[in-house]
Amino acid sequence: MEKKIYDVMIIGGGGAGLTAALYASRANLSTILFERLVPGGQIASTDLVENYPGFPEGILGPEIAQKMEAQAVRYGAFVSHEEVINLSRGGSIFEAASAEVIFSARSVILTMGASYRTLGVPKEKELTGKGVSYCATCDGAFFKGKKVIAVGGGDSALQEGIFLTRFAEHVSIIHRRDALRASPILQERAKINPKMNFLWNTVVDKIEGKEKVTSVLLRNVKTGETRKFPTDGVFVFIGHNPNSSLVKDFVMLDKEGYVVTDAVYAASVPGVFAAGEVREGAVRQLVAACGEGCAAALAAQAYLDNPR
Ligand code: NAP
């Protein structure tokens, strides 16, 4: 049997990838999207998405993710749960290899997104799942009536911190500076929340506990003073790193590992495009990721019509 060569191969099923799959399949291009976990990327573990236009009451992250996948599939996109472990090019054909299978395509859209950063402090790894978490939606319910900390000063720390107050008795936001990066609306909500407080200019030096988290060692970066701070949970929301290791020797990356693209989302290898959080300079919002996914699919379509 002749091997199928797809028109478009999309690696990563977050908002960017799912939208690229929708646009590519609606353009009648044979489309395969690889998502090793559940569809939605970061929104799959977001409680409520409040800033995606068209949903004035907000929409649950997993719900919008499933709807986006269903919409792409409806127009013919094939979703594979294989994990791509190698990407290569032979002439004008790209090959994505999983542990079992090799898939071929004429163009590639990279939408692998980004993963949460870790603190890198003692006991963080050992106590992950035992009080240390990176996802309030996933783990918040385990902290009913408990005291937790949320580390970070961006939108994630505040949005997830506010979410945690549904379960936890108290949430302390630990931030390394004295000014937040988060949007004003979240700052306002967090500051008036009676279950929340802020510890400024403070970092976590160590997580403590045997079977589970019992305390952290905090340090004031201005005074150098350290103190033991009892807590049941450590939620870490300190930003993300790009999931670009698959393509580190394949396309040009910037010094932080994000995929470099031109104005039409083309990466350094002809026929390869990138969209969403894995891309250098991306605006980290679902609506922006979707917009980029659309633009990258249109650019792939133009490339397929007239390969360089
Ligand atoms: P972020 O905006 O990069 O913020 C990361 C925070 O963690 C910053 O406050 C940073 O401190 C702190 N930080 C970084 N490394 C640290 C370390 N090693 N130790 C202690 N603190 C550290 O990341 P994010 O909050 O995950 O947001 C990512 C993107 O998603 C943003 O563009 C955000 O707007 C978006 N997002 C939006 C929403 C929403 O619209 N509701 C929700 C979630 C996320 P400094 O401030 O000192 O750098």
Coordinates of C-alpha atoms and ligand atoms in Angstrom, one line a residue:
M1 CA 0.0 0.0 0.0
E2 CA 1.3 3.5 -0.9
K3 CA 2.2 5.5 2.2
K4 CA -0.1 8.4 2.9
I5 CA 1.5 11.8 2.6
Y6 CA -0.5 14.5 4.5
D7 CA -0.5 18.1 3.3
V8 CA -0.2 19.5 6.8
M9 CA 1.3 18.0 9.9
I10 CA 0.6 19.9 13.1
I11 CA 2.6 19.1 16.2
G12 CA 0.8 20.1 19.4
G13 CA -2.9 20.3 20.2
G14 CA -3.3 23.5 22.2
G15 CA -5.3 26.5 20.9
A16 CA -2.8 27.2 18.2
G17 CA -2.6 23.7 16.9
L18 CA -6.4 23.0 17.0
T19 CA -7.1 26.2 15.2
A20 CA -4.5 25.4 12.6
A21 CA -6.1 22.0 12.1
L22 CA -9.5 23.6 11.7
Y23 CA -8.3 26.0 9.0
A24 CA -6.1 23.5 7.2
S25 CA -8.9 20.9 7.1
R26 CA -11.5 23.4 6.0
A27 CA -9.1 24.4 3.2
N28 CA -9.4 20.8 2.1
L29 CA -5.8 20.0 3.0
S30 CA -5.3 16.5 4.4
T31 CA -4.3 17.3 8.0
I32 CA -2.8 15.3 10.9
L33 CA -2.5 16.8 14.4
F34 CA -0.3 15.1 17.0
E35 CA -1.3 15.5 20.7
R36 CA 0.3 13.1 23.1
L37 CA -2.0 14.1 26.0
V38 CA -5.4 15.6 26.1
P39 CA -6.4 18.4 23.6
G40 CA -6.2 22.0 24.7
G41 CA -2.6 22.4 26.0
Q42 CA -2.6 24.8 28.8
I43 CA -6.3 25.6 28.7
A44 CA -7.1 21.9 29.4
S45 CA -5.9 22.6 32.9
T46 CA -7.4 26.0 33.2
D47 CA -10.6 26.3 35.3
L48 CA -12.5 29.1 33.6
V49 CA -11.5 31.0 30.5
E50 CA -13.0 34.5 30.9
N51 CA -11.3 36.4 28.1
Y52 CA -12.1 34.4 25.0
P53 CA -14.5 36.5 23.0
G54 CA -18.0 35.2 22.6
F55 CA -18.4 33.7 26.0
P56 CA -19.6 36.5 28.3
E57 CA -20.0 34.2 31.3
G58 CA -16.7 32.5 30.6
I59 CA -16.2 28.9 29.5
L60 CA -14.5 26.0 31.2
G61 CA -11.0 25.3 29.8
P62 CA -11.5 21.6 29.1
E63 CA -14.9 22.4 27.5
I64 CA -13.6 24.9 25.0
A65 CA -10.6 22.5 24.3
Q66 CA -13.0 19.6 23.5
K67 CA -15.1 21.8 21.3
M68 CA -12.1 23.1 19.4
E69 CA -11.0 19.5 18.8
A70 CA -14.5 18.4 17.7
Q71 CA -14.6 21.4 15.3
A72 CA -11.3 20.5 13.6
V73 CA -12.3 16.8 13.4
R74 CA -15.6 17.6 11.9
Y75 CA -13.8 19.1 8.9
G76 CA -11.6 16.1 8.4
A77 CA -8.5 16.7 10.6
F78 CA -7.1 13.4 12.0
V79 CA -5.9 13.6 15.6
S80 CA -3.2 11.2 16.5
H81 CA -2.1 10.6 20.1
E82 CA 1.4 9.4 19.1
E83 CA 4.2 11.3 20.6
V84 CA 6.5 12.7 17.9
I85 CA 10.1 11.9 19.0
N86 CA 11.9 12.9 15.8
L87 CA 11.3 15.3 12.9
S88 CA 13.3 15.2 9.7
R89 CA 13.2 16.3 6.1
G90 CA 14.0 14.4 3.0
G91 CA 13.7 16.7 0.0
S92 CA 10.3 18.4 0.2
I93 CA 8.7 15.8 2.4
F94 CA 8.8 16.0 6.2
E95 CA 8.8 12.9 8.4
A96 CA 7.6 12.7 12.0
A97 CA 8.5 9.6 13.8
S98 CA 6.9 8.2 17.0
A99 CA 8.2 5.1 18.8
E100 CA 6.1 3.0 16.4
V101 CA 5.2 4.8 13.2
I102 CA 6.6 7.3 10.7
F103 CA 4.2 9.9 9.3
S104 CA 4.9 12.0 6.2
A105 CA 3.7 15.5 5.2
R106 CA 4.5 18.3 2.8
S107 CA 4.4 21.0 5.5
V108 CA 4.7 21.2 9.2
I109 CA 3.2 23.6 11.8
L110 CA 4.9 23.6 15.2
T111 CA 2.5 24.3 18.0
M112 CA 4.0 22.5 20.9
G113 CA 3.4 25.4 23.4
A114 CA 5.3 25.8 26.6
S115 CA 5.5 24.0 30.0
Y116 CA 5.6 25.4 33.5
R117 CA 8.8 26.3 35.1
T118 CA 9.9 24.7 38.3
L119 CA 11.5 26.5 41.3
G120 CA 14.5 24.2 41.3
V121 CA 14.7 24.1 45.2
P122 CA 15.4 21.2 47.5
K123 CA 12.6 18.6 47.9
E124 CA 10.5 20.2 45.1
K125 CA 10.7 17.0 42.9
E126 CA 10.3 14.5 45.8
L127 CA 7.2 16.3 47.1
T128 CA 5.5 16.9 43.7
G129 CA 2.1 15.3 44.0
K130 CA 2.5 15.4 47.8
G131 CA 1.8 19.0 48.3
V132 CA 3.8 20.6 45.5
S133 CA 1.7 21.3 42.4
Y134 CA 1.7 23.3 39.2
C135 CA -2.0 23.1 38.5
A136 CA -4.7 24.5 40.8
T137 CA -7.5 23.1 38.6
C138 CA -6.0 19.6 38.9
D139 CA -5.1 19.5 42.6
G140 CA -7.0 22.4 44.3
A141 CA -9.7 20.1 45.7
F142 CA -7.1 18.2 47.7
F143 CA -6.5 21.3 49.8
K144 CA -10.0 21.8 51.3
G145 CA -9.6 23.8 54.6
K146 CA -5.8 23.9 54.3
K147 CA -3.3 26.6 54.1
V148 CA -1.3 26.9 50.8
I149 CA 1.1 29.2 49.1
A150 CA 1.1 30.2 45.5
V151 CA 4.5 31.4 44.1
G152 CA 4.6 34.1 41.3
G153 CA 3.4 37.5 40.5
G154 CA 1.8 37.0 37.1
D155 CA -1.7 36.3 35.8
S156 CA -1.3 32.6 36.5
A157 CA -0.4 33.0 40.2
L158 CA -3.3 35.4 40.8
Q159 CA -5.9 33.6 38.8
E160 CA -5.0 30.2 40.2
G161 CA -4.5 31.6 43.6
I162 CA -8.1 33.1 43.5
F163 CA -9.3 29.7 42.3
L164 CA -7.6 27.9 45.2
T165 CA -9.6 30.0 47.7
R166 CA -12.6 28.0 46.8
F167 CA -11.0 25.1 48.7
A168 CA -8.2 26.3 50.8
E169 CA -8.7 28.2 54.1
H170 CA -5.9 30.6 53.1
V171 CA -3.7 31.3 50.1
S172 CA -0.5 33.4 50.5
I173 CA 1.0 34.7 47.3
I174 CA 4.8 34.7 47.5
H175 CA 6.3 37.1 45.0
R176 CA 10.0 37.9 44.6
R177 CA 9.4 41.7 43.9
D178 CA 7.1 44.3 45.4
A179 CA 5.0 44.8 42.3
L180 CA 2.9 42.4 40.4
R181 CA 3.1 41.6 36.8
A182 CA -0.6 40.4 36.7
S183 CA -3.3 42.3 35.0
P184 CA -5.1 45.0 37.1
I185 CA -8.4 43.2 37.2
L186 CA -6.8 40.1 38.8
Q187 CA -4.8 42.2 41.1
E188 CA -7.9 44.0 42.3
R189 CA -9.8 40.7 42.8
A190 CA -6.9 39.1 44.7
K191 CA -6.3 42.1 46.9
I192 CA -9.9 42.2 48.1
N193 CA -10.1 38.5 48.6
P194 CA -10.3 37.9 52.4
K195 CA -8.7 34.5 52.1
M196 CA -5.6 35.9 50.4
N197 CA -2.5 37.8 51.4
F198 CA 0.8 38.8 49.8
L199 CA 4.4 38.2 51.0
W200 CA 6.5 40.7 49.0
N201 CA 10.2 40.5 48.1
T202 CA 10.1 36.9 49.1
V203 CA 11.4 33.7 47.6
V204 CA 11.1 30.0 48.5
D205 CA 14.6 28.6 49.3
K206 CA 13.5 25.1 50.3
I207 CA 10.4 22.9 50.6
E208 CA 10.1 20.8 53.8
G209 CA 8.2 17.7 54.8
K210 CA 8.7 13.9 54.7
E211 CA 5.6 12.2 53.3
K212 CA 4.0 15.5 52.4
V213 CA 4.7 19.3 52.5
T214 CA 4.6 20.7 56.0
S215 CA 6.5 24.0 55.5
V216 CA 8.8 26.1 53.3
L217 CA 11.8 28.1 54.0
L218 CA 11.2 31.7 52.9
R219 CA 13.8 34.4 52.4
N220 CA 13.3 38.1 52.1
V221 CA 15.5 39.2 49.2
K222 CA 15.8 42.7 50.6
T223 CA 16.9 41.9 54.1
G224 CA 18.2 38.4 53.6
E225 CA 16.1 37.3 56.6
T226 CA 14.9 33.7 56.4
R227 CA 12.0 32.0 58.2
K228 CA 10.1 28.7 58.4
F229 CA 6.6 29.1 57.1
P230 CA 4.1 26.3 57.8
T231 CA 2.0 25.4 54.8
D232 CA 0.2 22.3 53.4
G233 CA 0.6 23.1 49.7
V234 CA 3.1 24.8 47.4
F235 CA 1.6 25.9 44.1
V236 CA 4.2 27.1 41.6
F237 CA 3.2 29.6 38.9
I238 CA 6.4 31.2 37.7
G239 CA 6.1 31.1 34.0
H240 CA 6.9 28.7 31.2
N241 CA 9.7 27.3 29.0
P242 CA 9.1 26.5 25.3
N243 CA 8.5 22.8 24.4
S244 CA 11.0 23.1 21.5
S245 CA 13.5 20.3 22.3
L246 CA 12.1 18.2 19.3
V247 CA 13.2 20.9 16.9
K248 CA 16.3 22.3 18.5
D249 CA 18.6 21.0 15.7
F250 CA 16.0 21.4 13.0
V251 CA 14.9 25.0 13.0
M252 CA 16.4 28.2 14.3
L253 CA 15.5 29.0 18.0
D254 CA 16.2 32.2 20.0
K255 CA 18.4 32.1 23.0
E256 CA 15.5 31.1 25.3
G257 CA 14.5 28.2 23.0
Y258 CA 11.5 29.8 21.2
V259 CA 11.1 29.1 17.5
V260 CA 12.1 32.1 15.4
T261 CA 9.6 32.9 12.6
D262 CA 9.1 35.7 10.1
A263 CA 6.0 37.9 9.8
V264 CA 4.0 35.1 8.2
Y265 CA 4.9 32.5 10.8
A266 CA 7.5 30.7 8.6
A267 CA 10.3 29.1 10.6
S268 CA 13.9 28.9 9.2
V269 CA 13.2 25.8 7.2
P270 CA 10.9 26.2 4.1
G271 CA 7.6 24.5 4.7
V272 CA 7.8 24.7 8.5
F273 CA 5.7 27.2 10.4
A274 CA 5.2 27.9 14.1
A275 CA 2.3 29.4 16.1
G276 CA 1.4 30.0 19.7
E277 CA 3.5 29.9 22.8
V278 CA 6.4 27.9 21.3
R279 CA 7.0 30.9 18.9
E280 CA 9.3 33.8 19.7
G281 CA 7.4 36.9 20.5
A282 CA 4.0 35.2 20.9
V283 CA 1.3 37.0 23.0
R284 CA 0.4 34.4 25.6
Q285 CA -3.3 34.4 25.4
L286 CA -5.6 31.7 24.1
V287 CA -7.2 34.1 21.5
A288 CA -3.8 35.1 20.2
A289 CA -2.7 31.5 20.0
C290 CA -5.8 30.7 18.0
G291 CA -5.2 33.7 15.7
E292 CA -1.6 32.5 15.1
G293 CA -2.8 29.0 14.4
C294 CA -5.1 30.4 11.7
A295 CA -2.4 32.5 10.2
A296 CA 0.1 29.7 10.1
A297 CA -2.4 27.4 8.4
L298 CA -3.0 30.0 5.8
A299 CA 0.7 30.4 5.3
A300 CA 1.1 26.7 5.0
Q301 CA -1.6 26.6 2.4
A302 CA 0.1 29.4 0.4
Y303 CA 3.4 27.4 0.6
L304 CA 1.7 24.2 -0.6
D305 CA 0.2 26.1 -3.6
N306 CA 3.7 27.5 -4.4
P307 CA 6.5 25.6 -2.6
R308 CA 9.7 27.6 -2.3
Ligands
NAP1 P1 4.6 35.3 33.8 O1 3.7 36.4 33.3 O2 5.9 35.1 33.0 O3 4.8 35.5 35.3 C1 5.7 34.7 36.0 C2 5.8 35.3 37.4 O4 6.7 34.4 38.1 C3 6.4 36.7 37.4 O5 5.8 37.4 38.4 C4 7.9 36.4 37.8 O6 8.5 37.4 38.6 C5 7.8 35.1 38.7 N1 9.0 34.3 38.6 C6 9.6 33.9 37.4 N2 10.7 33.1 37.8 C7 10.7 33.0 39.1 C8 11.5 32.3 40.0 N3 12.5 31.5 39.6 N4 11.2 32.4 41.3 C9 10.2 33.2 41.8 N5 9.4 33.9 40.9 C10 9.6 33.8 39.6 O7 3.9 33.8 33.7 P2 2.3 33.4 33.9 O8 1.7 34.1 35.1 O9 2.3 31.9 33.9 O10 1.6 33.9 32.6 C11 2.1 33.5 31.4 C12 1.4 34.2 30.3 O11 0.0 33.7 30.3 C13 1.2 35.7 30.5 O12 1.3 36.3 29.3 C14 -0.1 35.9 31.1 O13 -0.7 37.1 30.8 C15 -0.9 34.7 30.4 N6 -2.0 34.3 31.3 C16 -3.2 35.0 31.2 C17 -4.3 34.7 32.0 C18 -5.5 35.5 31.9 O14 -5.6 36.3 31.0 N7 -6.4 35.4 32.8 C19 -4.2 33.7 33.0 C20 -2.9 33.0 33.1 C21 -1.9 33.3 32.2 P3 8.8 38.9 38.0 O15 7.5 39.6 37.9 O16 9.7 39.4 39.0 O17 9.5 38.6 36.7

